[in-house]
Short mmCIF file of C-alpha atoms in Angstrom, two decimals:
data_model
loop_
_atom_site.label_atom_id
_atom_site.label_comp_id
_atom_site.label_asym_id
_atom_site.label_seq_id
_atom_site.Cartn_x
_atom_site.Cartn_y
_atom_site.Cartn_z
CA UNK A 154 5.07 -24.13 11.49
CA UNK A 155 1.67 -22.56 12.20
CA UNK A 156 3.15 -19.19 13.07
CA UNK A 157 1.99 -17.02 15.96
CA UNK A 158 -1.60 -17.88 16.80
CA UNK A 159 -3.93 -15.34 18.36
CA UNK A 160 -7.48 -15.72 19.54
CA UNK A 161 -10.09 -14.51 19.17
CA UNK A 162 -9.73 -12.74 15.78
CA UNK A 163 -12.55 -10.36 16.64
CA UNK A 164 -14.04 -9.37 19.98
CA UNK A 165 -16.94 -7.02 20.60
CA UNK A 166 -17.71 -6.30 24.22
CA UNK A 167 -19.54 -3.83 26.35
CA UNK A 168 -17.77 -1.18 28.37
CA UNK A 169 -16.89 -2.48 31.81
CA UNK A 170 -16.54 -6.10 30.77
CA UNK A 171 -13.35 -8.10 31.14
CA UNK A 172 -11.54 -9.00 27.93
CA UNK A 173 -8.87 -11.69 27.58
CA UNK A 174 -6.72 -11.98 24.48
CA UNK A 175 -4.64 -15.10 23.89
CA UNK A 176 -1.42 -15.83 22.10
CA UNK A 177 0.59 -18.93 21.23
CA UNK A 178 4.10 -18.00 20.07
CA UNK A 179 6.17 -19.95 17.58
CA UNK A 180 7.68 -23.01 19.20
CA UNK A 181 11.29 -22.32 20.20
CA UNK A 182 10.94 -18.55 20.26
CA UNK A 183 11.88 -17.13 23.66
CA UNK A 184 10.68 -13.53 23.30
CA UNK A 185 7.03 -12.52 23.15
CA UNK A 186 5.61 -9.07 22.50
CA UNK A 187 2.15 -7.53 22.85
CA UNK A 188 1.40 -4.55 20.59
CA UNK A 189 -1.60 -2.30 20.12
CA UNK A 190 -2.28 -0.68 16.74
CA UNK A 191 -4.47 2.37 16.16
CA UNK A 192 -4.66 4.85 13.31
CA UNK A 193 -3.62 7.72 15.54
CA UNK A 194 -0.67 6.17 17.36
CA UNK A 195 0.43 3.37 15.05
CA UNK A 196 2.08 0.33 16.62
CA UNK A 197 2.65 0.68 20.36
CA UNK A 198 4.59 -1.89 22.36
CA UNK A 199 2.62 -2.73 25.49
CA UNK A 200 4.86 -5.34 27.11
CA UNK A 201 7.43 -7.92 26.21
CA UNK A 202 8.63 -11.13 27.81
CA UNK A 203 11.98 -12.88 27.60
CA UNK A 204 11.99 -16.54 28.66
CA UNK A 205 8.50 -16.05 30.15
CA UNK A 206 9.65 -13.14 32.34
CA UNK A 207 8.23 -9.63 31.78
CA UNK A 208 11.15 -7.39 30.80
CA UNK A 209 9.51 -4.09 29.91
CA UNK A 210 5.90 -3.21 30.69
CA UNK A 211 6.32 0.54 30.42
CA UNK A 212 3.91 0.62 27.49
CA UNK A 213 0.99 -0.84 29.43
CA UNK A 214 -1.50 2.04 29.49
CA UNK A 215 -2.77 1.65 33.04
CA UNK A 216 -3.64 -0.80 35.75
CA UNK A 217 -6.62 -2.03 33.81
CA UNK A 218 -4.18 -3.88 31.55
CA UNK A 219 -2.30 -6.98 32.68
CA UNK A 220 -0.32 -9.65 30.84
CA UNK A 221 0.90 -13.06 31.84
CA UNK A 222 3.07 -15.73 30.32
CA UNK A 223 2.68 -18.87 32.46
CA UNK A 224 4.78 -20.98 30.09
CA UNK A 225 6.76 -20.76 26.86
CA UNK A 226 3.79 -21.57 24.67
CA UNK A 227 1.06 -19.30 25.98
CA UNK A 228 0.42 -15.70 26.94
CA UNK A 229 -2.64 -13.62 27.78
CA UNK A 230 -3.41 -9.92 27.74
CA UNK A 231 -6.30 -8.95 29.95
CA UNK A 232 -8.22 -5.69 30.12
CA UNK A 233 -10.48 -5.22 33.13
CA UNK A 234 -12.65 -3.19 33.01
CA UNK A 235 -12.64 -2.42 29.30
CA UNK A 236 -13.37 1.06 27.96
CA UNK A 237 -14.29 2.32 24.44
CA UNK A 238 -10.84 3.91 24.06
CA UNK A 239 -9.32 0.42 24.30
CA UNK A 240 -10.79 -0.36 20.87
CA UNK A 241 -7.84 -1.26 18.62
CA UNK A 242 -6.11 -4.18 16.97
CA UNK A 243 -3.92 -6.07 19.42
CA UNK A 244 -0.98 -8.03 18.02
CA UNK A 245 1.19 -10.66 19.58
CA UNK A 246 4.65 -11.31 18.11
CA UNK A 247 7.47 -13.69 18.95
CA UNK A 248 11.17 -13.90 18.22
CA UNK A 249 14.32 -15.85 19.05
CA UNK A 250 17.45 -14.51 20.70
CA UNK A 251 19.67 -13.04 18.01
CA UNK A 252 16.82 -12.41 15.60
CA UNK A 253 15.48 -8.88 15.36
CA UNK A 254 12.70 -9.82 12.99
CA UNK A 255 9.59 -10.52 14.99
CA UNK A 256 6.87 -12.80 13.60
CA UNK A 257 3.47 -11.28 14.18
CA UNK A 258 0.15 -13.01 14.65
CA UNK A 259 -2.92 -11.97 12.68
CA UNK A 260 -4.16 -9.81 15.54
CA UNK A 261 -7.34 -9.46 17.59
CA UNK A 262 -9.64 -6.63 16.59
CA UNK A 263 -11.23 -5.40 19.80
CA UNK A 264 -14.30 -3.19 19.81
CA UNK A 265 -15.60 -1.89 23.12
CA UNK A 266 -19.06 -0.33 22.89
CA UNK B 970 6.54 6.98 23.00
CA UNK B 971 9.35 7.57 20.57
CA UNK B 972 8.63 7.09 16.88
CA UNK B 973 10.59 7.20 13.67
CA UNK B 974 9.84 9.85 11.03
CA UNK B 975 8.57 7.86 8.07
CA UNK B 976 7.67 9.44 4.73
CA UNK B 977 5.71 9.72 2.66
CA UNK B 978 2.58 8.99 4.67
CA UNK B 979 0.82 7.62 1.58
CA UNK B 980 1.48 7.01 -2.10
CA UNK B 981 -0.74 6.32 -5.07
CA UNK B 982 1.14 5.05 -8.11
CA UNK B 983 0.65 3.31 -11.43
CA UNK B 984 1.57 -0.33 -11.84
CA UNK B 985 5.13 -0.62 -13.10
CA UNK B 986 6.41 2.51 -11.37
CA UNK B 987 9.22 2.47 -8.85
CA UNK B 988 8.55 3.47 -5.24
CA UNK B 989 10.80 4.97 -2.62
CA UNK B 990 10.12 5.59 1.06
CA UNK B 991 12.37 6.46 3.97
CA UNK B 992 12.72 6.72 7.70
CA UNK B 993 14.80 9.12 9.74
CA UNK B 994 15.61 9.54 13.38
CA UNK B 995 17.51 11.95 15.57
CA UNK B 996 18.95 8.95 17.41
CA UNK B 997 21.47 6.37 16.26
CA UNK B 998 20.19 2.89 15.46
CA UNK B 999 22.10 -0.38 15.21
CA UNK B 1000 19.37 -2.31 13.40
CA UNK B 1001 16.80 -1.27 10.82
CA UNK B 1002 13.88 -3.42 9.73
CA UNK B 1003 11.24 -3.00 7.04
CA UNK B 1004 7.82 -4.65 7.35
CA UNK B 1005 4.73 -4.84 5.17
CA UNK B 1006 1.20 -5.15 6.54
CA UNK B 1007 -1.68 -6.44 4.43
CA UNK B 1008 -5.26 -5.57 5.45
CA UNK B 1009 -6.47 -7.70 8.35
CA UNK B 1010 -3.06 -9.22 9.00
CA UNK B 1011 -0.01 -8.56 11.12
CA UNK B 1012 3.16 -6.97 9.74
CA UNK B 1013 5.53 -9.29 7.90
CA UNK B 1014 9.28 -8.76 7.85
CA UNK B 1015 10.64 -7.84 4.40
CA UNK B 1016 14.27 -6.88 5.01
CA UNK B 1017 16.59 -6.62 8.02
CA UNK B 1018 19.70 -4.39 8.04
CA UNK B 1019 22.45 -4.72 10.63
CA UNK B 1020 25.42 -2.64 9.40
CA UNK B 1021 25.77 1.03 8.52
CA UNK B 1022 25.96 1.42 4.76
CA UNK B 1023 24.50 -2.04 4.16
CA UNK B 1024 22.44 -2.41 1.00
CA UNK B 1025 20.20 -5.46 0.88
CA UNK B 1026 17.79 -6.73 -1.75
CA UNK B 1027 14.83 -9.09 -1.56
CA UNK B 1028 13.43 -9.58 -5.06
CA UNK B 1029 12.15 -6.22 -6.27
CA UNK B 1030 12.79 -4.66 -2.86
CA UNK B 1031 16.02 -2.91 -1.92
CA UNK B 1032 16.77 -1.30 1.43
CA UNK B 1033 19.76 0.58 2.78
CA UNK B 1034 21.04 1.32 6.27
CA UNK B 1035 22.25 4.93 6.26
CA UNK B 1036 25.91 5.70 6.92
CA UNK B 1037 25.00 8.02 9.79
CA UNK B 1038 22.92 5.20 11.38
CA UNK B 1039 20.03 7.66 11.60
CA UNK B 1040 18.13 6.75 8.45
CA UNK B 1041 17.07 4.01 6.07
CA UNK B 1042 15.22 3.79 2.79
CA UNK B 1043 13.19 1.14 1.00
CA UNK B 1044 12.78 1.01 -2.77
CA UNK B 1045 10.30 -1.13 -4.67
CA UNK B 1046 10.97 -1.51 -8.37
CA UNK B 1047 8.36 -2.19 -11.06
CA UNK B 1048 5.41 -2.15 -8.65
CA UNK B 1049 2.57 -4.64 -9.05
CA UNK B 1050 -0.95 -4.65 -7.56
CA UNK B 1051 0.01 -7.05 -4.74
CA UNK B 1052 2.50 -4.47 -3.43
CA UNK B 1053 -0.51 -2.65 -1.98
CA UNK B 1054 -0.34 -2.36 1.80
CA UNK B 1055 1.25 -0.41 4.62
CA UNK B 1056 5.03 -0.42 4.89
CA UNK B 1057 6.65 0.16 8.28
CA UNK B 1058 10.21 0.87 9.27
CA UNK B 1059 11.45 -0.18 12.71
CA UNK B 1060 14.75 0.06 14.45
CA UNK B 1061 16.64 -0.69 17.61
CA UNK B 1062 18.44 2.15 19.33
CA UNK B 1063 22.21 2.00 19.58
CA UNK B 1064 22.12 2.30 23.34
CA UNK B 1065 20.34 -0.24 25.43
CA UNK B 1066 21.42 -3.18 23.32
CA UNK B 1067 21.81 -6.66 24.71
CA UNK B 1068 18.64 -7.81 26.38
CA UNK B 1069 16.62 -4.83 25.24
CA UNK B 1070 14.60 -6.12 22.31
CA UNK B 1071 12.36 -3.08 22.07
CA UNK B 1072 11.86 -1.68 18.56
CA UNK B 1073 10.97 1.90 17.64
CA UNK B 1074 8.42 2.10 14.81
CA UNK B 1075 7.47 4.52 12.06
CA UNK B 1076 3.80 5.35 11.47
CA UNK B 1077 3.82 3.63 8.10
CA UNK B 1078 3.58 4.44 4.40
CA UNK B 1079 0.31 3.42 2.79
CA UNK B 1080 0.86 2.29 -0.80
CA UNK B 1081 -1.89 2.05 -3.41
CA UNK B 1082 -1.13 0.69 -6.90
CA UNK B 1083 -3.37 1.42 -9.85
CA UNK B 1084 -3.38 -1.52 -12.27
#
């Protein structure tokens, strides 16, 4: 199994630009999570999906952030417009029902200048 | 958002020493997890604990789920250089079980090992 695959690994963009982060969960996993990691706030859950349906998006910072999961094998996290304070490492993780151990991807390091 | 109290924040030890770190909460948890994150990678699950009082080992790692359900510790015995990284605790609150798969996270313990 290839694990959770995220792309791109690194993204540098200018303030105001749209950023799209991509995630392919592990095949057969039915829960998908988007996290943001910063030194100050640690790991923050942004949103999670169960069977492609958003269950809890209370961690999404503001309307500039949106996430979709059109099918069981793909999800996107979009930031539009991006701001310097969005700079962080964004992780996608997936899990199966009954398993509390998520499998994380390698993350996307986003820098907004 | 809610976070677990994880300590110590960082540790610098000599190779071969034992390490202990812990997490506490004012709330009751029904699952505790310990993860390790290497630089440039996502966290990787080390140990999962599901019952109060449970003591589980994974090689040189041992973790326990506190009897009160409000704490957990992780021990690493005979540390080696590849133990370097950030260790996170995470847990699921007792209430809101079922479909709620949200985890609460500690801020991590950064471990450095001097060869």
